[in-house]
CSV table of C-alpha atoms in Angstrom, one decimal:
chain,number,residue,atom,x,y,z
A,1,MET,CA,65.6,-2.4,-35.4
A,2,THR,CA,66.2,1.1,-36.7
A,3,MET,CA,63.7,2.9,-39.2
A,4,SER,CA,66.5,3.0,-41.8
A,5,LYS,CA,67.4,-0.6,-41.1
A,6,LEU,CA,63.7,-1.9,-41.4
A,7,SER,CA,64.3,0.4,-45.0
A,8,ALA,CA,66.4,-1.3,-46.1
A,9,LYS,CA,66.1,-4.7,-45.3
A,10,LEU,CA,62.3,-3.8,-47.1
A,11,ARG,CA,64.1,-3.0,-49.9
A,12,GLY,CA,66.0,-6.1,-50.3
A,13,VAL,CA,62.6,-8.1,-50.7
A,14,PRO,CA,61.7,-8.8,-53.7
A,15,ARG,CA,58.3,-7.0,-55.1
A,16,PHE,CA,56.6,-10.0,-55.7
A,17,TYR,CA,56.6,-10.7,-52.0
A,18,ILE,CA,55.4,-7.0,-51.8
A,19,ASP,CA,52.8,-7.6,-53.8
A,20,ILE,CA,51.8,-10.4,-53.4
A,21,ALA,CA,51.4,-10.0,-49.3
A,22,PHE,CA,49.2,-7.1,-50.1
A,23,LEU,CA,46.9,-9.3,-51.9
A,24,PHE,CA,46.6,-11.8,-49.2
A,25,ILE,CA,45.5,-8.9,-46.4
A,26,ALA,CA,43.2,-8.0,-49.6
A,27,GLU,CA,42.0,-11.5,-49.7
A,28,VAL,CA,42.1,-12.3,-45.7
A,29,LEU,CA,39.9,-8.6,-45.6
A,30,TRP,CA,37.4,-9.6,-47.6
A,31,VAL,CA,36.7,-13.1,-46.9
A,32,ILE,CA,36.5,-12.3,-43.3
A,33,GLY,CA,33.6,-9.5,-44.0
A,34,PHE,CA,32.5,-11.9,-46.6
A,35,GLN,CA,32.1,-15.0,-44.7
A,36,MET,CA,31.0,-12.8,-41.4
A,37,TYR,CA,27.3,-12.9,-43.3
A,38,GLN,CA,27.5,-15.3,-45.8
A,39,GLY,CA,25.9,-18.6,-43.6
A,40,GLN,CA,23.5,-16.5,-42.7
A,41,LEU,CA,22.5,-14.7,-45.3
A,42,ALA,CA,20.1,-16.9,-46.8
A,43,VAL,CA,18.2,-17.1,-43.6
A,44,TYR,CA,18.4,-13.2,-43.5
A,45,MET,CA,16.9,-12.9,-47.2
A,46,ASN,CA,14.2,-14.8,-46.4
A,47,ASP,CA,13.1,-13.7,-43.3
A,48,ILE,CA,12.2,-10.2,-45.7
A,49,VAL,CA,11.4,-12.3,-48.8
A,50,ASP,CA,9.5,-15.3,-46.8
A,51,ASN,CA,10.1,-17.3,-50.4
A,52,PRO,CA,12.8,-19.7,-50.1
A,53,ARG,CA,12.8,-20.1,-53.9
A,54,LEU,CA,12.8,-16.3,-54.8
A,55,VAL,CA,16.1,-16.4,-51.7
A,56,SER,CA,17.8,-19.2,-54.1
A,57,PHE,CA,17.1,-17.1,-57.5
A,58,ILE,CA,19.0,-13.8,-55.4
A,59,GLN,CA,21.5,-15.9,-54.2
A,60,SER,CA,22.5,-17.1,-58.3
A,61,VAL,CA,22.2,-13.5,-59.7
A,62,GLY,CA,25.8,-13.4,-59.2
A,63,SER,CA,26.2,-16.9,-60.4
A,64,PHE,CA,24.4,-15.8,-63.7
A,65,PHE,CA,26.5,-12.5,-63.8
A,66,GLY,CA,29.8,-14.6,-64.1
A,67,ILE,CA,29.4,-14.7,-68.4
A,68,LEU,CA,31.0,-11.1,-67.6
A,69,ALA,CA,34.2,-13.2,-66.5
A,70,LEU,CA,34.6,-13.2,-70.5
A,71,ALA,CA,35.2,-9.4,-70.9
A,72,ALA,CA,38.5,-10.7,-68.0
A,73,GLY,CA,40.4,-11.8,-71.3
A,74,PHE,CA,39.2,-8.8,-73.1
A,75,LEU,CA,40.6,-6.3,-71.1
A,76,SER,CA,43.8,-8.1,-69.8
A,77,ARG,CA,45.3,-7.1,-72.9
A,78,ARG,CA,44.3,-3.7,-73.1
A,79,ILE,CA,44.3,-2.6,-68.8
A,80,ASN,CA,46.9,-3.6,-66.3
A,81,LEU,CA,46.3,-6.5,-64.0
A,82,LYS,CA,46.9,-4.3,-60.8
A,83,TRP,CA,43.8,-2.2,-62.0
A,84,LEU,CA,41.9,-4.9,-62.6
A,85,LEU,CA,42.1,-6.5,-59.3
A,86,VAL,CA,40.9,-3.2,-57.8
A,87,LEU,CA,38.0,-2.9,-59.4
A,88,CYS,CA,37.4,-6.8,-58.2
A,89,TRP,CA,37.0,-5.7,-55.4
A,90,GLY,CA,35.9,-2.1,-55.6
A,91,VAL,CA,33.0,-3.7,-57.4
A,92,THR,CA,31.9,-5.2,-54.5
A,93,VAL,CA,31.7,-2.7,-51.2
A,94,PRO,CA,28.4,-1.2,-51.7
A,95,ALA,CA,26.4,-4.6,-51.2
A,96,PRO,CA,26.5,-5.9,-47.7
A,97,LEU,CA,25.6,-2.1,-47.4
A,98,LEU,CA,22.6,-2.4,-49.1
A,99,PHE,CA,21.9,-5.9,-47.9
A,100,ALA,CA,21.5,-3.4,-44.5
A,101,LEU,CA,19.4,-1.1,-45.6
A,102,ALA,CA,17.1,-3.8,-47.1
A,103,HIS,CA,13.4,-4.1,-46.4
A,104,SER,CA,12.5,-6.0,-49.2
A,105,ALA,CA,13.5,-7.8,-52.3
A,106,THR,CA,14.6,-4.7,-54.3
A,107,LEU,CA,17.8,-3.9,-52.3
A,108,LEU,CA,18.3,-7.4,-51.7
A,109,LEU,CA,18.8,-7.8,-55.4
A,110,ILE,CA,20.7,-4.5,-56.3
A,111,GLY,CA,23.4,-5.4,-54.0
A,112,GLN,CA,23.6,-9.3,-54.9
A,113,PHE,CA,24.1,-7.1,-58.5
A,114,CYS,CA,26.6,-5.2,-57.2
A,115,TYR,CA,28.3,-8.8,-55.8
A,116,SER,CA,28.1,-10.1,-59.1
A,117,LEU,CA,30.5,-7.5,-60.8
A,118,THR,CA,33.2,-9.2,-59.4
A,119,THR,CA,32.9,-11.5,-61.3
A,120,MET,CA,34.1,-9.7,-64.7
A,121,PHE,CA,37.2,-9.0,-62.6
A,122,ALA,CA,37.9,-12.1,-61.1
A,123,PRO,CA,40.1,-14.0,-63.6
A,124,ALA,CA,42.7,-11.0,-63.1
A,125,VAL,CA,43.6,-12.3,-59.4
A,126,ILE,CA,44.8,-15.6,-60.8
A,127,LEU,CA,46.4,-14.5,-64.4
A,128,TYR,CA,47.7,-11.7,-62.4
A,129,ILE,CA,49.9,-14.7,-60.5
A,130,PHE,CA,50.7,-16.6,-63.4
A,131,ASP,CA,51.3,-13.5,-65.9
A,132,TYR,CA,53.9,-12.6,-63.1
A,133,ASP,CA,58.2,-12.1,-63.4
A,134,TYR,CA,58.5,-14.7,-61.4
A,135,PRO,CA,60.2,-18.3,-61.3
A,136,GLY,CA,58.8,-20.2,-58.8
A,137,ASN,CA,56.0,-23.0,-58.9
A,138,LYS,CA,52.6,-20.3,-59.9
A,139,LEU,CA,50.2,-23.3,-58.5
A,140,SER,CA,51.9,-23.4,-55.4
A,141,VAL,CA,51.9,-19.8,-55.0
A,142,TYR,CA,48.3,-19.6,-55.7
A,143,LEU,CA,47.1,-23.0,-53.3
A,144,LEU,CA,48.9,-20.6,-51.2
A,145,TYR,CA,46.8,-17.7,-52.1
A,146,CYS,CA,43.8,-20.0,-51.9
A,147,LEU,CA,45.0,-21.7,-48.3
A,148,VAL,CA,44.8,-18.0,-46.8
A,149,SER,CA,41.9,-17.4,-48.1
A,150,GLN,CA,40.1,-20.5,-46.5
A,151,VAL,CA,42.1,-20.0,-43.2
A,152,ALA,CA,40.6,-16.3,-43.0
A,153,SER,CA,37.1,-18.2,-43.9
A,154,VAL,CA,37.2,-20.4,-40.9
A,155,VAL,CA,37.7,-17.6,-38.5
A,156,GLY,CA,35.1,-15.1,-40.2
A,157,PRO,CA,31.9,-17.6,-40.1
A,158,THR,CA,32.5,-17.2,-35.8
A,159,ILE,CA,33.5,-13.9,-35.8
A,160,GLY,CA,29.8,-13.9,-37.6
A,161,GLY,CA,28.1,-15.6,-35.3
A,162,ALA,CA,29.5,-13.9,-32.6
A,163,VAL,CA,28.6,-10.2,-34.2
A,164,ALA,CA,25.4,-10.8,-35.0
A,165,THR,CA,24.8,-11.9,-31.2
A,166,PHE,CA,25.9,-8.4,-30.4
A,167,CYS,CA,25.3,-6.1,-33.1
A,168,GLY,CA,22.4,-8.0,-35.2
A,169,MET,CA,22.5,-9.1,-38.7
A,170,ARG,CA,22.3,-5.5,-40.2
A,171,GLY,CA,24.7,-4.3,-38.2
A,172,MET,CA,27.0,-7.6,-39.2
A,173,LEU,CA,26.7,-6.7,-42.5
A,174,LEU,CA,28.3,-2.4,-41.9
A,175,ILE,CA,31.0,-4.3,-40.4
A,176,ALA,CA,31.4,-6.6,-43.4
A,177,PHE,CA,31.2,-2.9,-45.5
A,178,VAL,CA,34.3,-1.8,-43.5
A,179,LEU,CA,36.0,-5.0,-44.5
A,180,PHE,CA,35.4,-4.6,-47.7
A,181,SER,CA,36.5,-0.6,-48.6
A,182,LEU,CA,39.8,-2.2,-46.2
A,183,SER,CA,40.5,-4.8,-48.8
A,184,THR,CA,40.0,-2.5,-51.6
A,185,LEU,CA,42.1,0.1,-50.9
A,186,SER,CA,45.1,-3.0,-50.1
A,187,THR,CA,44.6,-4.1,-53.8
A,188,MET,CA,45.4,-0.4,-54.6
A,189,MET,CA,48.8,-0.6,-52.5
A,190,MET,CA,49.8,-3.1,-55.7
A,191,SER,CA,52.0,-1.9,-58.5
A,192,PRO,CA,51.4,-2.9,-61.8
A,193,ALA,CA,51.7,-6.5,-63.3
A,194,LYS,CA,55.0,-6.8,-65.1
A,195,PRO,CA,54.0,-10.2,-67.1
A,196,GLN,CA,57.1,-12.4,-68.4
A,197,ALA,CA,56.9,-14.5,-71.6
A,198,GLN,CA,56.7,-18.5,-70.6
A,199,PRO,CA,58.2,-21.2,-72.7
A,200,ARG,CA,55.6,-23.9,-73.8
A,201,ALA,CA,56.2,-27.5,-71.9
A,202,ALA,CA,54.4,-30.6,-72.2
A,203,VAL,CA,51.9,-31.3,-68.8
A,204,ALA,CA,52.1,-35.3,-67.9
A,205,ASP,CA,48.8,-35.8,-67.5
A,206,THR,CA,47.0,-33.2,-70.1
A,207,ALA,CA,48.5,-35.1,-73.0
A,208,VAL,CA,47.9,-31.3,-74.9
A,209,PRO,CA,50.3,-30.4,-78.3
A,210,ALA,CA,51.8,-27.2,-78.1
A,211,PRO,CA,49.8,-25.0,-80.8
A,212,SER,CA,51.8,-23.5,-83.7
A,213,ASP,CA,53.0,-20.2,-84.7
A,214,ALA,CA,49.5,-17.6,-85.2
A,215,SER,CA,51.2,-16.2,-88.1
A,216,ALA,CA,51.5,-20.3,-89.8
A,217,ARG,CA,47.4,-20.2,-89.2
A,218,PRO,CA,45.7,-17.5,-91.5
A,219,ARG,CA,42.6,-19.0,-91.5
A,220,PHE,CA,40.5,-20.2,-88.6
A,221,SER,CA,40.0,-24.0,-88.4
A,222,LEU,CA,37.7,-26.0,-86.6
A,223,SER,CA,38.7,-28.9,-87.0
A,224,ARG,CA,42.5,-27.8,-86.4
A,225,HIS,CA,41.3,-26.2,-83.7
A,226,LEU,CA,39.9,-28.7,-81.6
A,227,ARG,CA,42.9,-31.2,-82.5
A,228,THR,CA,45.2,-28.3,-80.8
A,229,TYR,CA,42.6,-28.1,-77.7
A,230,GLY,CA,40.4,-31.3,-77.8
A,231,VAL,CA,42.0,-32.4,-74.6
A,232,ILE,CA,41.9,-28.5,-72.5
A,233,TYR,CA,38.3,-28.2,-73.6
A,234,GLY,CA,37.8,-32.0,-72.1
A,235,TRP,CA,40.0,-30.9,-68.9
A,236,MET,CA,37.8,-27.3,-69.2
A,237,PHE,CA,34.4,-29.6,-68.8
A,238,PHE,CA,35.2,-31.4,-66.0
A,239,PHE,CA,36.6,-28.9,-64.2
A,240,MET,CA,33.3,-26.5,-64.4
A,241,THR,CA,30.7,-29.3,-63.8
A,242,LEU,CA,31.5,-30.5,-60.8
A,243,PRO,CA,31.5,-27.4,-59.1
A,244,ALA,CA,27.9,-26.9,-60.8
A,245,ILE,CA,26.7,-30.4,-59.4
A,246,GLN,CA,28.1,-29.2,-56.0
A,247,SER,CA,26.0,-26.0,-56.3
A,248,ILE,CA,23.0,-27.3,-56.2
A,249,ALA,CA,21.6,-27.3,-52.9
A,250,GLU,CA,24.2,-24.7,-51.8
A,251,PRO,CA,22.0,-21.5,-51.3
A,252,LEU,CA,19.5,-23.1,-49.5
A,253,VAL,CA,21.7,-25.1,-47.0
A,254,SER,CA,21.7,-22.4,-43.7
A,255,VAL,CA,17.6,-22.6,-44.3
A,256,PHE,CA,18.1,-26.7,-44.6
A,257,LEU,CA,19.8,-27.1,-41.3
A,258,SER,CA,17.8,-24.2,-39.8
A,259,ASP,CA,14.2,-25.0,-41.1
A,260,HIS,CA,14.5,-28.9,-40.9
A,261,ARG,CA,17.2,-29.9,-38.3
A,262,GLY,CA,16.7,-27.2,-35.7
A,263,LEU,CA,20.2,-25.5,-35.6
A,264,THR,CA,20.3,-22.0,-33.9
A,265,THR,CA,22.3,-19.3,-36.1
A,266,ALA,CA,25.4,-19.8,-33.6
A,267,GLN,CA,25.3,-23.4,-34.7
A,268,ILE,CA,24.6,-22.7,-38.2
A,269,GLY,CA,28.0,-20.8,-38.3
A,270,TYR,CA,29.6,-23.3,-36.3
A,271,GLY,CA,28.9,-25.2,-38.8
A,272,PHE,CA,29.8,-23.2,-41.8
A,273,THR,CA,33.4,-22.6,-40.2
A,274,GLY,CA,33.5,-26.5,-40.3
A,275,CYS,CA,33.1,-26.5,-44.5
A,276,CYS,CA,36.1,-23.5,-44.3
A,277,PHE,CA,38.2,-25.9,-41.8
A,278,GLY,CA,37.5,-29.2,-44.0
A,279,GLY,CA,38.4,-27.1,-46.9
A,280,VAL,CA,41.7,-25.9,-45.4
A,281,LEU,CA,43.1,-29.3,-44.3
A,282,LEU,CA,42.2,-30.7,-48.4
A,283,THR,CA,43.9,-27.3,-50.1
A,284,MET,CA,46.9,-28.5,-47.1
A,285,LEU,CA,46.8,-31.6,-48.2
A,286,ILE,CA,46.6,-30.9,-51.8
A,287,ARG,CA,49.5,-28.2,-51.8
A,288,LYS,CA,52.0,-30.6,-49.7
A,289,TYR,CA,51.2,-33.2,-52.7
A,290,GLY,CA,49.7,-32.1,-55.5
A,291,GLU,CA,52.5,-32.2,-57.6
A,292,LYS,CA,53.0,-35.8,-57.0
A,293,THR,CA,49.2,-36.7,-57.8
A,294,SER,CA,47.7,-36.4,-60.9
A,295,ALA,CA,44.7,-34.0,-61.4
A,296,PHE,CA,42.7,-37.7,-62.2
A,297,ALA,CA,43.1,-38.6,-58.4
A,298,VAL,CA,42.8,-35.2,-56.7
A,299,MET,CA,39.4,-34.8,-58.1
A,300,THR,CA,37.9,-37.7,-58.0
A,301,ALA,CA,39.2,-38.2,-54.1
A,302,LEU,CA,37.3,-34.2,-53.8
A,303,ALA,CA,33.9,-35.3,-55.4
A,304,VAL,CA,33.8,-38.9,-53.3
A,305,VAL,CA,34.0,-37.1,-49.6
A,306,PHE,CA,31.7,-34.3,-50.6
A,307,ALA,CA,29.6,-37.1,-51.8
A,308,CYS,CA,30.1,-38.9,-48.4
A,309,ALA,CA,28.5,-35.5,-46.8
A,310,ASP,CA,25.2,-35.4,-49.1
A,311,PHE,CA,25.0,-39.0,-48.0
A,312,GLY,CA,24.8,-37.6,-43.9
A,313,PHE,CA,22.5,-34.5,-44.6
A,314,HIS,CA,20.2,-36.9,-44.9
A,315,GLY,CA,20.7,-38.1,-41.6
A,316,ALA,CA,19.7,-35.0,-38.1
A,317,GLY,CA,21.5,-34.1,-35.7
A,318,PHE,CA,24.1,-31.2,-34.5
A,319,TRP,CA,27.2,-33.0,-34.2
A,320,LEU,CA,26.4,-34.6,-37.7
A,321,MET,CA,25.8,-31.7,-39.5
A,322,LEU,CA,28.8,-29.9,-37.9
A,323,ALA,CA,31.0,-33.1,-39.6
A,324,MET,CA,29.1,-32.8,-42.8
A,325,LEU,CA,29.3,-29.7,-43.3
A,326,THR,CA,33.3,-30.3,-42.7
A,327,LEU,CA,33.2,-32.9,-45.7
A,328,ARG,CA,31.4,-30.1,-48.0
A,329,GLY,CA,34.5,-27.8,-48.1
A,330,ALA,CA,35.4,-30.1,-50.3
A,331,SER,CA,33.6,-28.5,-52.8
A,332,LYS,CA,35.7,-25.1,-51.8
A,333,THR,CA,38.5,-26.7,-52.4
A,334,VAL,CA,37.3,-28.3,-56.3
A,335,ILE,CA,36.8,-24.9,-56.9
A,336,PHE,CA,40.7,-23.4,-56.1
A,337,TYR,CA,42.0,-26.2,-57.5
A,338,ALA,CA,40.1,-26.7,-60.7
A,339,GLN,CA,40.8,-23.0,-61.8
A,340,GLY,CA,44.8,-23.1,-60.7
A,341,LYS,CA,45.3,-26.3,-62.9
A,342,PHE,CA,43.4,-25.0,-65.3
A,343,THR,CA,45.5,-22.3,-65.7
A,344,GLU,CA,48.3,-24.6,-65.0
A,345,ILE,CA,47.3,-26.4,-68.3
A,346,THR,CA,46.3,-23.9,-70.3
A,347,GLU,CA,49.3,-21.5,-69.6
A,348,GLN,CA,51.6,-24.7,-71.1
A,349,SER,CA,49.5,-25.5,-73.6
A,350,ALA,CA,47.5,-22.6,-75.0
A,351,GLY,CA,50.6,-19.6,-74.7
A,352,ALA,CA,49.3,-16.2,-75.9
A,353,GLN,CA,45.2,-17.8,-75.8
A,354,LYS,CA,45.7,-18.8,-71.5
A,355,GLY,CA,43.7,-15.6,-71.1
A,356,MET,CA,40.6,-16.2,-72.9
A,357,PHE,CA,40.6,-19.8,-72.1
A,358,VAL,CA,40.8,-19.3,-68.1
A,359,SER,CA,38.1,-16.1,-68.4
A,360,ALA,CA,36.2,-18.6,-70.7
A,361,PHE,CA,36.1,-21.4,-67.7
A,362,ILE,CA,35.0,-18.9,-65.1
A,363,ALA,CA,32.3,-17.6,-66.7
A,364,VAL,CA,30.3,-20.6,-68.2
A,365,ARG,CA,31.3,-22.1,-64.9
A,366,SER,CA,29.6,-19.6,-63.0
A,367,LEU,CA,26.5,-20.1,-66.2
A,368,LEU,CA,26.3,-23.2,-65.0
A,369,VAL,CA,26.1,-22.8,-60.9
A,370,THR,CA,23.7,-20.0,-61.7
A,371,PHE,CA,21.2,-23.7,-63.6
A,372,ALA,CA,22.6,-25.6,-60.3
A,373,ASN,CA,21.2,-23.2,-58.0
A,374,ASN,CA,17.6,-22.7,-59.5
A,375,ILE,CA,17.5,-26.4,-59.5
A,376,GLY,CA,18.0,-26.4,-56.1
A,377,GLY,CA,15.5,-23.8,-55.1
A,378,SER,CA,12.7,-25.6,-57.2
A,379,LEU,CA,13.9,-28.9,-55.9
A,380,TYR,CA,13.8,-27.9,-52.3
A,381,VAL,CA,9.9,-26.7,-52.7
A,382,LYS,CA,9.4,-30.5,-53.6
A,383,SER,CA,11.5,-32.2,-51.1
A,384,PRO,CA,14.0,-30.7,-48.8
A,385,THR,CA,16.3,-33.9,-49.1
A,386,LEU,CA,16.0,-33.6,-52.7
A,387,PRO,CA,19.1,-31.0,-53.4
A,388,PHE,CA,21.3,-33.5,-51.8
A,389,ALA,CA,19.8,-36.6,-53.4
A,390,ALA,CA,20.3,-34.7,-56.6
A,391,GLU,CA,24.1,-33.5,-55.8
A,392,LEU,CA,25.0,-37.2,-55.4
A,393,CYS,CA,23.1,-38.4,-59.0
A,394,GLY,CA,25.1,-35.6,-60.5
A,395,ILE,CA,28.6,-37.0,-58.9
A,396,ALA,CA,27.7,-40.6,-60.0
A,397,VAL,CA,27.4,-39.6,-63.3
A,398,TRP,CA,30.9,-37.3,-63.8
A,399,LEU,CA,32.6,-40.0,-62.0
A,400,GLY,CA,31.8,-43.0,-64.4
A,401,LEU,CA,32.6,-39.9,-67.3
A,402,PHE,CA,35.2,-38.8,-65.7
A,403,VAL,CA,37.0,-42.2,-65.3
A,404,LEU,CA,36.1,-42.5,-69.3
A,405,PHE,CA,38.3,-39.3,-70.3
A,406,ALA,CA,41.0,-40.2,-68.3
A,407,LEU,CA,41.5,-43.2,-70.0
A,408,ARG,CA,40.8,-42.0,-73.0
A,409,VAL,CA,43.3,-39.1,-72.5
A,410,ARG,CA,46.2,-41.6,-71.0
A,411,LYS,CA,45.8,-44.3,-73.7
A,412,LYS,CA,46.1,-41.0,-76.7
A,413,ALA,CA,49.3,-40.1,-74.1
A,414,ALA,CA,50.8,-43.6,-74.5
A,415,ALA,CA,50.2,-43.6,-77.6
A,416,SER,CA,51.8,-40.4,-78.7
A,417,GLU,CA,54.7,-41.7,-76.7
A,418,GLY,CA,55.0,-44.8,-78.4
């Protein structure tokens, strides 16, 4: 095929697909770079600072600065989403370089801070997809993006384990620095976002009434606001708290496996590959059957799968740990699905307020994850298995409250239909 024919074919491809391809390339490069070292980062940090509680604190810094995501709701109305995407990737570029140069907690903290700045622009990714002038199923496109990310997550830890064997941890971090730089260049190839006004529609299992025109509400009323958006806040609560509960033990999983289950660096890498692979399988299932399954059923199933993993961590042996890490991949699917579903709910029920709702969702969730990480660090000092027990207890309480919420929403929906 000649270049002229290839150019002609490319000109016939809708710009949406080209932009999404660049987004996917950026995500693949970044995730491979990140996952190469992420599973071993806690061990690397602990070797430098020799303090598990400090390691947990350093790793929680990124989630703490998630409050900056609130700025995305404000910026998305003033800056084109493309440039927020470029910043989302670009601010992370120095992080692996600083980790590679670190010999004390200082550079580790600065590197984690650079990484944490991405949360200020993280809502731009999902807003770019949902705001794009594209008539198809936006949630399906977003879940495909998540699936691509998770496939890259499967490859990353295995590559990281091999690279670390030959180049060492610092050499691997330098390679991640190069991949982060290339991913940022890919986002710069995307076209500016071209948003399209979307009609509001009812969402079957959310039962949120469409708000009236803002011009008819000259004065803010908290009671009216809660009547209008109350169910959205309910979904926000449950979509935020489950990922937070699942994060209690997360920063110290690799340290636990190394110190108390005797796994080698390579085995930990394989384990985190299994974790990502589990997330891929679950995301594929949700993408295939999610439209026919309620959000209540999907979230409940993911919570139960994750709880089974926490039970298993009280056992021992490489193969059991590998199986439990694979089930733990449910936490990755929860984050992706909850964020996508919540954006879909707000798009169809909150109109122009979608950007602020999504930004607030990501910001508050990040703060909750920070809180959970630090609880996990404190519990780990008392007993290495306590963080996993705390996750189990938290999931049990969450499931009970979620069932009550589901019954309330469906009762309200039935009453409105009657």
